[in-house]
XYZ file of C-alpha atoms in Angstrom:
591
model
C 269.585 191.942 130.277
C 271.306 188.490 130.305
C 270.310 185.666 132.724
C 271.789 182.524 131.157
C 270.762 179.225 132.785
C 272.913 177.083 130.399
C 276.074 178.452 131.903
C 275.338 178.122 135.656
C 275.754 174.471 136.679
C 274.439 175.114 140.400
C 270.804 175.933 138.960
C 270.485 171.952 138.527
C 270.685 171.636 141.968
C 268.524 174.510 142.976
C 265.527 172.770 144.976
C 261.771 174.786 144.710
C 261.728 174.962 148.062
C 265.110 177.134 148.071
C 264.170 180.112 145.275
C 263.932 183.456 146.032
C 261.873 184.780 146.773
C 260.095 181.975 148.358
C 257.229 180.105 147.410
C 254.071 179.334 149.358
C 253.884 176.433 151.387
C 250.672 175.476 149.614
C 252.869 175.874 146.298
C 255.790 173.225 147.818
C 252.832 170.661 148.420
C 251.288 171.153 145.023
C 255.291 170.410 143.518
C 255.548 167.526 146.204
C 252.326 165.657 145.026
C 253.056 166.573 141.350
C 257.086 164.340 142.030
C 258.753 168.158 141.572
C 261.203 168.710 143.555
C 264.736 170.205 141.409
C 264.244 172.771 139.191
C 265.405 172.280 135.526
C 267.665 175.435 134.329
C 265.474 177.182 132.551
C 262.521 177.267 135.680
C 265.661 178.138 138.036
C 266.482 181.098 135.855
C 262.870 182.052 134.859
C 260.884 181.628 138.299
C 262.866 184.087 140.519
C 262.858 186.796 137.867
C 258.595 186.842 137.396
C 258.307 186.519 141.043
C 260.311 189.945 141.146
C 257.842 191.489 138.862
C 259.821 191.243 136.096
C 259.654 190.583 132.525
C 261.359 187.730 130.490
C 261.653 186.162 127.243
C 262.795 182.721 127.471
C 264.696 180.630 125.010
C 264.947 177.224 125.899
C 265.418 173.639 124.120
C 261.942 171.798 123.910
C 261.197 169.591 126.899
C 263.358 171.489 129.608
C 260.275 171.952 131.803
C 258.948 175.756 130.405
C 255.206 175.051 131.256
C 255.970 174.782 135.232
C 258.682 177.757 134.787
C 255.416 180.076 134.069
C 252.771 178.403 135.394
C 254.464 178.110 139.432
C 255.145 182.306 139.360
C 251.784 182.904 137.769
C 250.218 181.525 140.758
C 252.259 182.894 142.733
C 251.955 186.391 141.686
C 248.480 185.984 142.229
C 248.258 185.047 145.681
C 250.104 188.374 146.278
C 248.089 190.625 144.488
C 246.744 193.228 146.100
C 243.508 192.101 143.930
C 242.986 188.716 145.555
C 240.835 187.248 145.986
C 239.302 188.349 142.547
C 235.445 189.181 141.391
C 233.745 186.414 139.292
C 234.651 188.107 135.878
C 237.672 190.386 137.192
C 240.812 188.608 134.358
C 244.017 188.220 136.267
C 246.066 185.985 134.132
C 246.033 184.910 130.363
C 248.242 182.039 129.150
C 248.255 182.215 124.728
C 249.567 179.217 123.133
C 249.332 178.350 119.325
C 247.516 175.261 118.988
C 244.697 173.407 121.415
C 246.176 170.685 122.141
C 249.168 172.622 123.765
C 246.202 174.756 125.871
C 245.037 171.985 126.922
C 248.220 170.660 128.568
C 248.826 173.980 129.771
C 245.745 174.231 131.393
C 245.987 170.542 132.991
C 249.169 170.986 134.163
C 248.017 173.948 135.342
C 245.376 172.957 137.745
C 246.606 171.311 140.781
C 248.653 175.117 141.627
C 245.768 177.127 140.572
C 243.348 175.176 143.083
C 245.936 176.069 145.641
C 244.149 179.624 145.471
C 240.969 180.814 146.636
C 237.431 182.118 144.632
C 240.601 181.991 141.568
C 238.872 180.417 138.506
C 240.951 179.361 135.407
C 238.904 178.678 131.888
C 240.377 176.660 128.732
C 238.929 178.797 125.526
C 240.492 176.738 122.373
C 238.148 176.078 119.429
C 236.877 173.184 118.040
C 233.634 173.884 119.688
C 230.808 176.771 119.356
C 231.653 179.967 121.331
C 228.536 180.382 123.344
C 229.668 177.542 125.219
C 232.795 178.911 126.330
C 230.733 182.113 126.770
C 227.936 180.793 128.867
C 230.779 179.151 131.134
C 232.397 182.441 131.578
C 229.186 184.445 132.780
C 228.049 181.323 134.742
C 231.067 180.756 136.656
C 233.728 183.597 135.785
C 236.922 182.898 134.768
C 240.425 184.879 136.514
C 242.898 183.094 134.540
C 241.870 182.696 130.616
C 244.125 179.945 129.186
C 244.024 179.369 124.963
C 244.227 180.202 121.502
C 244.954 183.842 120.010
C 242.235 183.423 117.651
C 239.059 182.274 120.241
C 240.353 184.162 123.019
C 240.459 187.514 121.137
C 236.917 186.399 119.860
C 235.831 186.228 123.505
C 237.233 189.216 125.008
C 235.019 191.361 121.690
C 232.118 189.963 122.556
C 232.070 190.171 126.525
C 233.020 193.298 127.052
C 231.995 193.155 130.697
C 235.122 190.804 131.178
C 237.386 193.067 133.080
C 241.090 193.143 132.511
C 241.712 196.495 134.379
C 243.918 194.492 136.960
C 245.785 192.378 134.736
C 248.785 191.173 136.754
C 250.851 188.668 133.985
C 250.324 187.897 130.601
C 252.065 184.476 129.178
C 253.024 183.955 125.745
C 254.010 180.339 125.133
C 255.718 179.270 121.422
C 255.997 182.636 120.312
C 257.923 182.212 117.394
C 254.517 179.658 116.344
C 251.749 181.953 117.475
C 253.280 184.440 114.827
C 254.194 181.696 112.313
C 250.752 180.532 112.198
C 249.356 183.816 111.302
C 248.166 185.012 114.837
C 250.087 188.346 114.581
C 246.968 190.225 114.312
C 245.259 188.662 117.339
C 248.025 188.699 119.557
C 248.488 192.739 118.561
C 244.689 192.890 119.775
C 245.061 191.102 122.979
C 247.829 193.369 123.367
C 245.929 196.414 123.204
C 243.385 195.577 125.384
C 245.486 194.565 128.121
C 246.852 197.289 130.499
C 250.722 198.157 129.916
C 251.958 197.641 134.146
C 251.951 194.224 133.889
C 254.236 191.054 133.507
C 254.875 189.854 130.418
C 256.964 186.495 129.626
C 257.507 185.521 126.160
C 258.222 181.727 125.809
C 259.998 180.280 122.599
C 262.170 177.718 121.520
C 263.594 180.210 119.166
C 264.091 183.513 118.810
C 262.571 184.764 115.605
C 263.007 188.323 114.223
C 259.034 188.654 114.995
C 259.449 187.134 117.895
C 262.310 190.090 118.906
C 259.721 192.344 117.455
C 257.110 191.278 119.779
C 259.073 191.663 122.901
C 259.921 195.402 121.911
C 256.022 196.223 122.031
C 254.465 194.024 124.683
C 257.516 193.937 127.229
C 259.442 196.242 129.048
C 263.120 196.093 129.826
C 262.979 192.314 129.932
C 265.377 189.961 131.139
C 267.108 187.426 128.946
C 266.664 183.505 129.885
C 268.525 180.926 128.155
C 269.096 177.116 128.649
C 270.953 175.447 126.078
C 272.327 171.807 125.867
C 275.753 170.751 125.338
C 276.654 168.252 122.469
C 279.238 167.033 120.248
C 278.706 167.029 116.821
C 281.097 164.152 116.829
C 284.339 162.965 118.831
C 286.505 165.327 116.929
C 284.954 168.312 117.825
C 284.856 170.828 120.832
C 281.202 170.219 122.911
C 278.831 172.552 121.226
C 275.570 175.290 122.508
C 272.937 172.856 120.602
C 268.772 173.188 120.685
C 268.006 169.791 121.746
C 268.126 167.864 124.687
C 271.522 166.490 125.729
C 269.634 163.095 126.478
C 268.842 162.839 122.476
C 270.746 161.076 119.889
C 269.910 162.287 116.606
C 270.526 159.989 113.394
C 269.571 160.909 109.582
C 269.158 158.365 106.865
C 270.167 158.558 103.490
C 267.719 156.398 101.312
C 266.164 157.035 97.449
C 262.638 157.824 97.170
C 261.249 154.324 96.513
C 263.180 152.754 99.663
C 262.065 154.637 102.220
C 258.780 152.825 102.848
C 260.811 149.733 102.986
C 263.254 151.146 105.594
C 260.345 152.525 107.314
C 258.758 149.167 108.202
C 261.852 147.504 108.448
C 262.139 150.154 111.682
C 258.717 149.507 113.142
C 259.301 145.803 113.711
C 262.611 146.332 115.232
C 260.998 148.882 117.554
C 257.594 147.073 118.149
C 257.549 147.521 121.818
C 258.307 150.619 122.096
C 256.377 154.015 121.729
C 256.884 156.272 118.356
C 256.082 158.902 116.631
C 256.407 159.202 113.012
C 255.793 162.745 111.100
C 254.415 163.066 107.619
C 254.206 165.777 105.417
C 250.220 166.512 104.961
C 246.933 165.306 106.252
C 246.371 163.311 103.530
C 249.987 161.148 103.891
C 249.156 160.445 107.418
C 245.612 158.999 106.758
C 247.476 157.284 103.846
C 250.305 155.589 105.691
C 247.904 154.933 108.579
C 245.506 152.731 106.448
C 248.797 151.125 104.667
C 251.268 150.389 107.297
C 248.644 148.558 109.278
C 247.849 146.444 106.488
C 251.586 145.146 106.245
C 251.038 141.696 108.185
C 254.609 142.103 109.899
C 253.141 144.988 111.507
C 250.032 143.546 113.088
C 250.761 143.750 116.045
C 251.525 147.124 116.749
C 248.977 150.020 117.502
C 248.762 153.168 114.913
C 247.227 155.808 115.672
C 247.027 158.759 113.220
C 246.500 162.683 114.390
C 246.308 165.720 112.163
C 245.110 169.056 111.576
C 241.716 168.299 109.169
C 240.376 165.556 112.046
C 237.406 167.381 114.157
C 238.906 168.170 117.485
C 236.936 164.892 120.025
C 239.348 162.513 117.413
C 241.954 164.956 118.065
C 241.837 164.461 121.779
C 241.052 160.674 121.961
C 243.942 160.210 119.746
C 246.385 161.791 122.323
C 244.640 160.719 125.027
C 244.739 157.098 123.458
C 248.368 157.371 122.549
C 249.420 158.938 126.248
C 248.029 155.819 127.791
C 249.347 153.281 126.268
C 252.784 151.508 126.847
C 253.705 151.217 123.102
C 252.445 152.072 119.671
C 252.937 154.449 116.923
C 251.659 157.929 116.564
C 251.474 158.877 112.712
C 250.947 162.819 112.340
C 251.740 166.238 111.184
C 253.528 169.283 112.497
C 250.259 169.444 114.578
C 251.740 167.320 117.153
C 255.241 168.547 116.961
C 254.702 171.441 119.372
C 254.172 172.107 123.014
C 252.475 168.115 123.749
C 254.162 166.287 126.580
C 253.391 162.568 126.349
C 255.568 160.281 128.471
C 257.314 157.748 127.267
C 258.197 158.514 123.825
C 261.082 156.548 122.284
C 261.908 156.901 118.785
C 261.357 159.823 117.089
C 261.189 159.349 113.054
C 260.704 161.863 110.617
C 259.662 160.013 107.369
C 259.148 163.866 105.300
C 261.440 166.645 107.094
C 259.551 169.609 108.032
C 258.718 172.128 105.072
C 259.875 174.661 108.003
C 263.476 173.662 109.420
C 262.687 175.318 112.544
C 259.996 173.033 113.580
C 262.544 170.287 113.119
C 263.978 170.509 116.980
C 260.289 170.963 117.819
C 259.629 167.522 116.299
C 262.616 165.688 117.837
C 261.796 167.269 121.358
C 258.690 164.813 122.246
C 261.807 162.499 122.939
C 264.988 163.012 125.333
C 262.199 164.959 127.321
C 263.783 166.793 131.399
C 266.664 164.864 130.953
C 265.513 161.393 130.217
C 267.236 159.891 126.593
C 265.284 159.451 123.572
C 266.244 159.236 119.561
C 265.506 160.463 116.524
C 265.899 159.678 113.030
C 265.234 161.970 109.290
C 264.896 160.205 106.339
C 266.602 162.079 103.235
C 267.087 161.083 99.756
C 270.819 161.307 98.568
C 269.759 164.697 96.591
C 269.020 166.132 100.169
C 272.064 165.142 101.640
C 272.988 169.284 102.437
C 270.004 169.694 104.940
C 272.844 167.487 107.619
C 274.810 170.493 107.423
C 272.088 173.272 107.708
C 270.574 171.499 110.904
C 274.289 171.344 112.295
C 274.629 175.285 111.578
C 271.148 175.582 113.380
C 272.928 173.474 116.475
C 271.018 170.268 115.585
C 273.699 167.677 115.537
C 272.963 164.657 113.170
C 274.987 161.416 112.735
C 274.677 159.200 109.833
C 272.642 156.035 111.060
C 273.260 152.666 109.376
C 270.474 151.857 106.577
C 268.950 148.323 106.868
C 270.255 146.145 104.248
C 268.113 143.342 104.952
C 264.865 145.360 105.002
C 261.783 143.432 102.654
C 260.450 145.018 99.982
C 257.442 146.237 100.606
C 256.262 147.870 97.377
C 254.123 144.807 96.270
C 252.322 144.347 99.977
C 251.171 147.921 99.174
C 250.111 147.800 95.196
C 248.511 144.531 96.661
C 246.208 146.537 99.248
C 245.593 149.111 96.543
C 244.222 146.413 93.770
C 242.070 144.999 97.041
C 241.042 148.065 98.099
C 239.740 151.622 95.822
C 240.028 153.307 99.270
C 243.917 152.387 99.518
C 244.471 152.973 95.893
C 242.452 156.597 96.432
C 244.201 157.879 99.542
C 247.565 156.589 98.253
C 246.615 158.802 95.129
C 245.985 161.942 96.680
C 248.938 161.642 99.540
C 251.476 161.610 96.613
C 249.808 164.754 95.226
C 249.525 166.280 98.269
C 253.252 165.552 99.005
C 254.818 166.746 95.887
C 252.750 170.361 96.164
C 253.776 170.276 99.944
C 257.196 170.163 98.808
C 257.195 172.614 96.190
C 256.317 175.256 98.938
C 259.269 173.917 100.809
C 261.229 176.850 102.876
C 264.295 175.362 102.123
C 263.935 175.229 98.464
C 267.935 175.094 97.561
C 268.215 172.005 99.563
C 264.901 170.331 98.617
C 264.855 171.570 94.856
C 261.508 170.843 93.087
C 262.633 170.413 89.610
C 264.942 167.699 90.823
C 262.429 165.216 92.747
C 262.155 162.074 91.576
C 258.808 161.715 91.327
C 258.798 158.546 89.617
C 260.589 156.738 92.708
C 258.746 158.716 94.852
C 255.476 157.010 93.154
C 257.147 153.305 93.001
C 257.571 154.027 97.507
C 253.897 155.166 97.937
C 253.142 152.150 95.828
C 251.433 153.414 93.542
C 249.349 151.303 90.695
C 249.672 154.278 88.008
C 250.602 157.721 87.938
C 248.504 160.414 88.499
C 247.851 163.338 86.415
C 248.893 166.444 87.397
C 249.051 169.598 86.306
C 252.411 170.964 88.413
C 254.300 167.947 86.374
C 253.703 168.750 83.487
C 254.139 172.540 83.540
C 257.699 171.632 84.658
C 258.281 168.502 82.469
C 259.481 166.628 85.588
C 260.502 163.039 84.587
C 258.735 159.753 85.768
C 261.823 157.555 85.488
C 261.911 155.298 87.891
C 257.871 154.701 88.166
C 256.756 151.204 86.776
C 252.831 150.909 86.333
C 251.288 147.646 87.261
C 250.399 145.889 83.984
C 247.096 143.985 83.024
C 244.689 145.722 85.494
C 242.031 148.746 84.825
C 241.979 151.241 87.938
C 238.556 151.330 87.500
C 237.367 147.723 88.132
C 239.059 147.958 91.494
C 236.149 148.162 93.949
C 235.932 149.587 97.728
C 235.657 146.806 99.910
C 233.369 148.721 102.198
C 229.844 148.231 100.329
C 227.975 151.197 101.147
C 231.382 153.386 99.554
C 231.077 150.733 96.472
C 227.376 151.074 96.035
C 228.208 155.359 96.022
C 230.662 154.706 93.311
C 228.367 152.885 90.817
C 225.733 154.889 91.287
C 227.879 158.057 90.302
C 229.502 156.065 87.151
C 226.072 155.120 86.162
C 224.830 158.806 86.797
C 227.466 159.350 84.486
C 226.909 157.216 81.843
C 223.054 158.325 81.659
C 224.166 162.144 81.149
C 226.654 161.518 78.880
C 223.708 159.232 76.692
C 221.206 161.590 77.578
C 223.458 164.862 75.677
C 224.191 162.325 72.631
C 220.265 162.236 72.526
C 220.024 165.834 71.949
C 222.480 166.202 69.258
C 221.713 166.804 65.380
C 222.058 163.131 64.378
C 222.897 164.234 60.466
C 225.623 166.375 62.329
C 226.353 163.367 64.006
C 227.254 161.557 61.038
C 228.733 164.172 59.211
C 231.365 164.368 62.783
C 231.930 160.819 62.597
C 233.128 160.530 59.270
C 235.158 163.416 59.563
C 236.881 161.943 62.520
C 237.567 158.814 60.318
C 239.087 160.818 57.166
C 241.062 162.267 60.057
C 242.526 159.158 61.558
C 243.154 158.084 58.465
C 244.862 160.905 57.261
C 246.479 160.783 60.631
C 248.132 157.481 59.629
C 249.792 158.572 56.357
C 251.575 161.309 58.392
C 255.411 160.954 58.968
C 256.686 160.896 62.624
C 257.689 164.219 62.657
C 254.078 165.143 61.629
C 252.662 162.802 64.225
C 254.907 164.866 66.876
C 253.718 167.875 66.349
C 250.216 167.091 66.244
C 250.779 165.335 69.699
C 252.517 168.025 71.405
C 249.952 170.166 70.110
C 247.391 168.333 72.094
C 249.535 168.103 75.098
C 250.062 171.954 75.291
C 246.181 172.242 75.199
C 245.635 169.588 77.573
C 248.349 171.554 79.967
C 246.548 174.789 79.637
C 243.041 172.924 80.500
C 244.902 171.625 83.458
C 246.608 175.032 84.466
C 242.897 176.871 84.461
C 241.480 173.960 86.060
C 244.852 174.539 89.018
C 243.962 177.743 88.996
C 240.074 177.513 89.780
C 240.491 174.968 92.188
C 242.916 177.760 94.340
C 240.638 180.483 94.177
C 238.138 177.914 95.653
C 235.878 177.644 92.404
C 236.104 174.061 92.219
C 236.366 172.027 94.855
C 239.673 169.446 95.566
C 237.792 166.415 94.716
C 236.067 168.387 91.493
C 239.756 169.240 90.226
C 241.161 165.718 90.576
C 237.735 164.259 88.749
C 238.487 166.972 85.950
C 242.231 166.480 85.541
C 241.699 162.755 85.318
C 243.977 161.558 89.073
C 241.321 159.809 90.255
């Protein structure tokens, strides 16, 4: 069934305090003190329908408010169970979400309606931490509501099997189409199973997924259809169109090569330094990159970075949100890790340095901005080769308009190879973001639009600033070319020292580690052989000299193709796990 919130302009109006059925009293004073007082469309059409005892799946644009649309009948169905108040360890709500941060919010936001009811205990499981913690909580205290990840919370419910979900009353399933994306299909299915079928089940998502249509056929029962859409114009020519993202948000692309994007990128910041940003990178290892860099620029001095991303332990995790939530401006540099589910106030400018390798996360990147109907905007960078992803988001109902590049924008290129001949730690993290950035986008789901054999690596080297170019095996396999790349002349990488001492001292005792093994196996060998192996090498290079070019050619590429196979078993090791990351770059000569 079909209960479409986009389409009914009335439910904008619709107070709390006028649903049906009707709330609590004790509910309306928990929305009063929390500044709720109008639903949003997608709580209007979602509310009423759980409150009847029945089941939903909900698609609606990020930021429309879904968190209170499940969290207000929750409660609510709780207070009228016929269970309430519950037993200590008697589980009468579970909220899933994909990632902990998102739990977390859920579970804050949570808390002022949930301490509206009596003996009712709620419990954040998320990892990040040792389960016998959460477990000795649970025994200690109980827990009625069990709000967090597929992955600890089905870990939990094996292990304390005196946790009783016999009277179940609704299960929540926030970002569906993520929990399954992320690989948490086989978790959910045994949450699933150990839950008891007469139930309520809503299924929360910003889109609708085959799995996610999947899911709803198993876990939910003749559900009702919620949608809330925005209305846009692509542009002034065209009829208003159903689009994904808030109708507060103006969304801008720019089309920039490889080795200007940087440039335009601080060019950006300083026009934008009091306001609050966030700026989304490709991997881990390009956010702690650009993080180190960009606050290194002097024009950018004054403005606050913090970075946030999926390898950091989980306290950084938290005092980087919490950090970035407080403050009035500054710039939030991360991966798709923040691009779900977090609602930080305030946010700006949203600016997408590396679209998503996934185009659906895309409107779940943009929707930190333009959040219940406030205005917010976003901009993509693309390179002129990637020009066709406008039109896919447009199909997908993401509008984008072509925003005006910065002519006037410095050059920041040599600020960066600067900081790298300074530094070993910026010239080594600048290093391993590239490589991490051209496999990233090798995986790319959109590989007819972002086609690997035609990126420009060697611009895309010249914009990370880099002082050479790494070796690496994926390059070479597919001959991609380096034009555009200019090394920095007169300097040898490895004189460049860490300006942190203890990281310097590390390094020369490795190299001279090094040195004494390699001197120590020349000790060893047969010194006639020795001699007999030199001079052979010299008839060679002599020999080798008196050979035409064509000869010379051969020989070379003979030496590259068994250089490229070295490197290829090396690539292949290292993703089996028999080497380790920083082995494999040592081996293949990047760093």
């Amino acid at each position: 069934m079909d209960s479409s919130a986009s389409t009914n302009k009335a439910l904008k109006k619709i107070r709390f305090s006028e649903l049906e059925p009707s709330h609590s009293g004790d509910i309306i004073s928990a929305l009063d003190r929390s500044g709720f007082e109008i639903c949003t469309p997608v709580q209007a059409g979602t509310i009423p329908l759980l409150c009847s005892h029945k089941d939903v799946t909900v698609e609606a644009v990020t930021g429309s408010g879904k968190t209170l649309a499940f969290v207000v009948p929750l409660v609510e169905i709780l207070r009228r169970s016929t269970s309430y108040p519950p037993k200590p360890h008697q589980v009468m709500g579970v909220i899933l979400s994909p990632t902990r941060e998102l739990s977390t919010q859920i579970y804050k936001v949570a808390q002022p309606f949930v301490s509206t009811l009596k003996n009712v205990k709620s419990v954040l499981i998320v990892g990040g931490r040792d389960a016998k913690y959460d477990m000795k909580t649970i025994e200690e205290e109980g827990c009625n509501i069990l709000i967090g990840t597929p992955g600890r919370l089905a870990v939990i419910m094996e292990r304390m099997e005196f946790l009783d979900f016999r009277n179940l009353e609704i299960l929540i399933l926030d970002e569906a189409d993520r929990l399954l994306d992320m690989g948490f299909g086989k978790q959910v299915n045994y949450i699933l199973s150990r839950l008891p079928k007469q139930r309520r089940t809503g299924l929360f998502s910003a889109t609708q997924t085959q799995a996610v249509q999947d899911l709803a056929k198993a876990g939910l029962r003749n559900p009702f259809q919620v949608k809330a859409t925005a209305k846009s114009k692509s542009d002034s020519s065209q009829q208003p169109t159903d689009s994904k993202t808030p109708s507060g948000l103006h969304l801008e692309y720019m089309k920039r090569e490889a080795d200007e994007k940087s440039s335009q990128l601080v060019d950006l910041l300083i026009k934008n330094k009091k306001n609050k940003l966030i700026v989304y990178f490709m991997t881990c290892a390009c956010v702690d990159y650009w993080g180190l860099v960009l606050s290194k620029i002097p024009t950018l001095k004054s403005i606050s970075f913090i970075p946030i991303h999926g390898n950091m332990k989980q306290n950084a995790r938290e005092k980087a949100i919490a950090s970035f939530t407080e403050a009035s401006s500054g710039v939030l540099l991360c991966t798709d890790v923040a691009a779900r589910g977090l609602d930080i106030p305030g946010i700006d400018y949203i600016v997408q340095f590396d679209p998503p390798q996934d185009p659906d996360v895309f409107i779940h990147r943009v929707g930190r901005t333009a959040r219940l109907g406030r205005k917010g905007r976003s901009i993509v960078f693309l390179t002129p080769k990637e020009k066709l992803y406008v039109g896919l988001m447009r199909v997908r109902g993401v509008p984008l308009q072509k925003g005006k590049c910065s002519e006037n924008a410095s050059n920041v290129i040599p600020i960066i190879r600067s900081a790298a001949m300074e530094d070993r730690a910026v010239l080594e993290k600048g290093l391993k973001a590239f490589v991490s950035f051209v496999r990233a986008y090798k995986e790319h789901h959109c590989e007819h639009i972002f086609k690997w054999k035609e990126l420009e690596i060697g611009k895309l080297a010249m914009g990370y600033g880099l002082l050479k170019f790494p070796k690496m095996p994926e390059v070479k396999q597919d001959r991609l070319s380096c034009e555009g790349f200019t090394p920095v002349e007169g300097i040898d990488i490895d004189d460049i020292k860490f300006k942190d001492k203890v990281r310097e001292k590390q390094r020369q005792q490795r190299i001279q580690a090094r040195k004494e093994k390699q001197q120590e196996e020349k000790g060893k060998r047969n010194p006639k052989k020795a001699v007999v192996v030199a001079s052979a090498d010299s008839n060679n290079a002599s020999r080798k000299r008196k050979l035409t070019g064509k000869q010379r050619q051969t020989i070379q590429t003979a030496e590259d193709e068994e250089e490229l196979a070295r490197d290829s078993r090396l690539l292949k090791q290292r993703r089996k796990g028999k080497i380790t990351e920083d082995e494999f770059e040592r081996r293949t000569g990047m760093i």
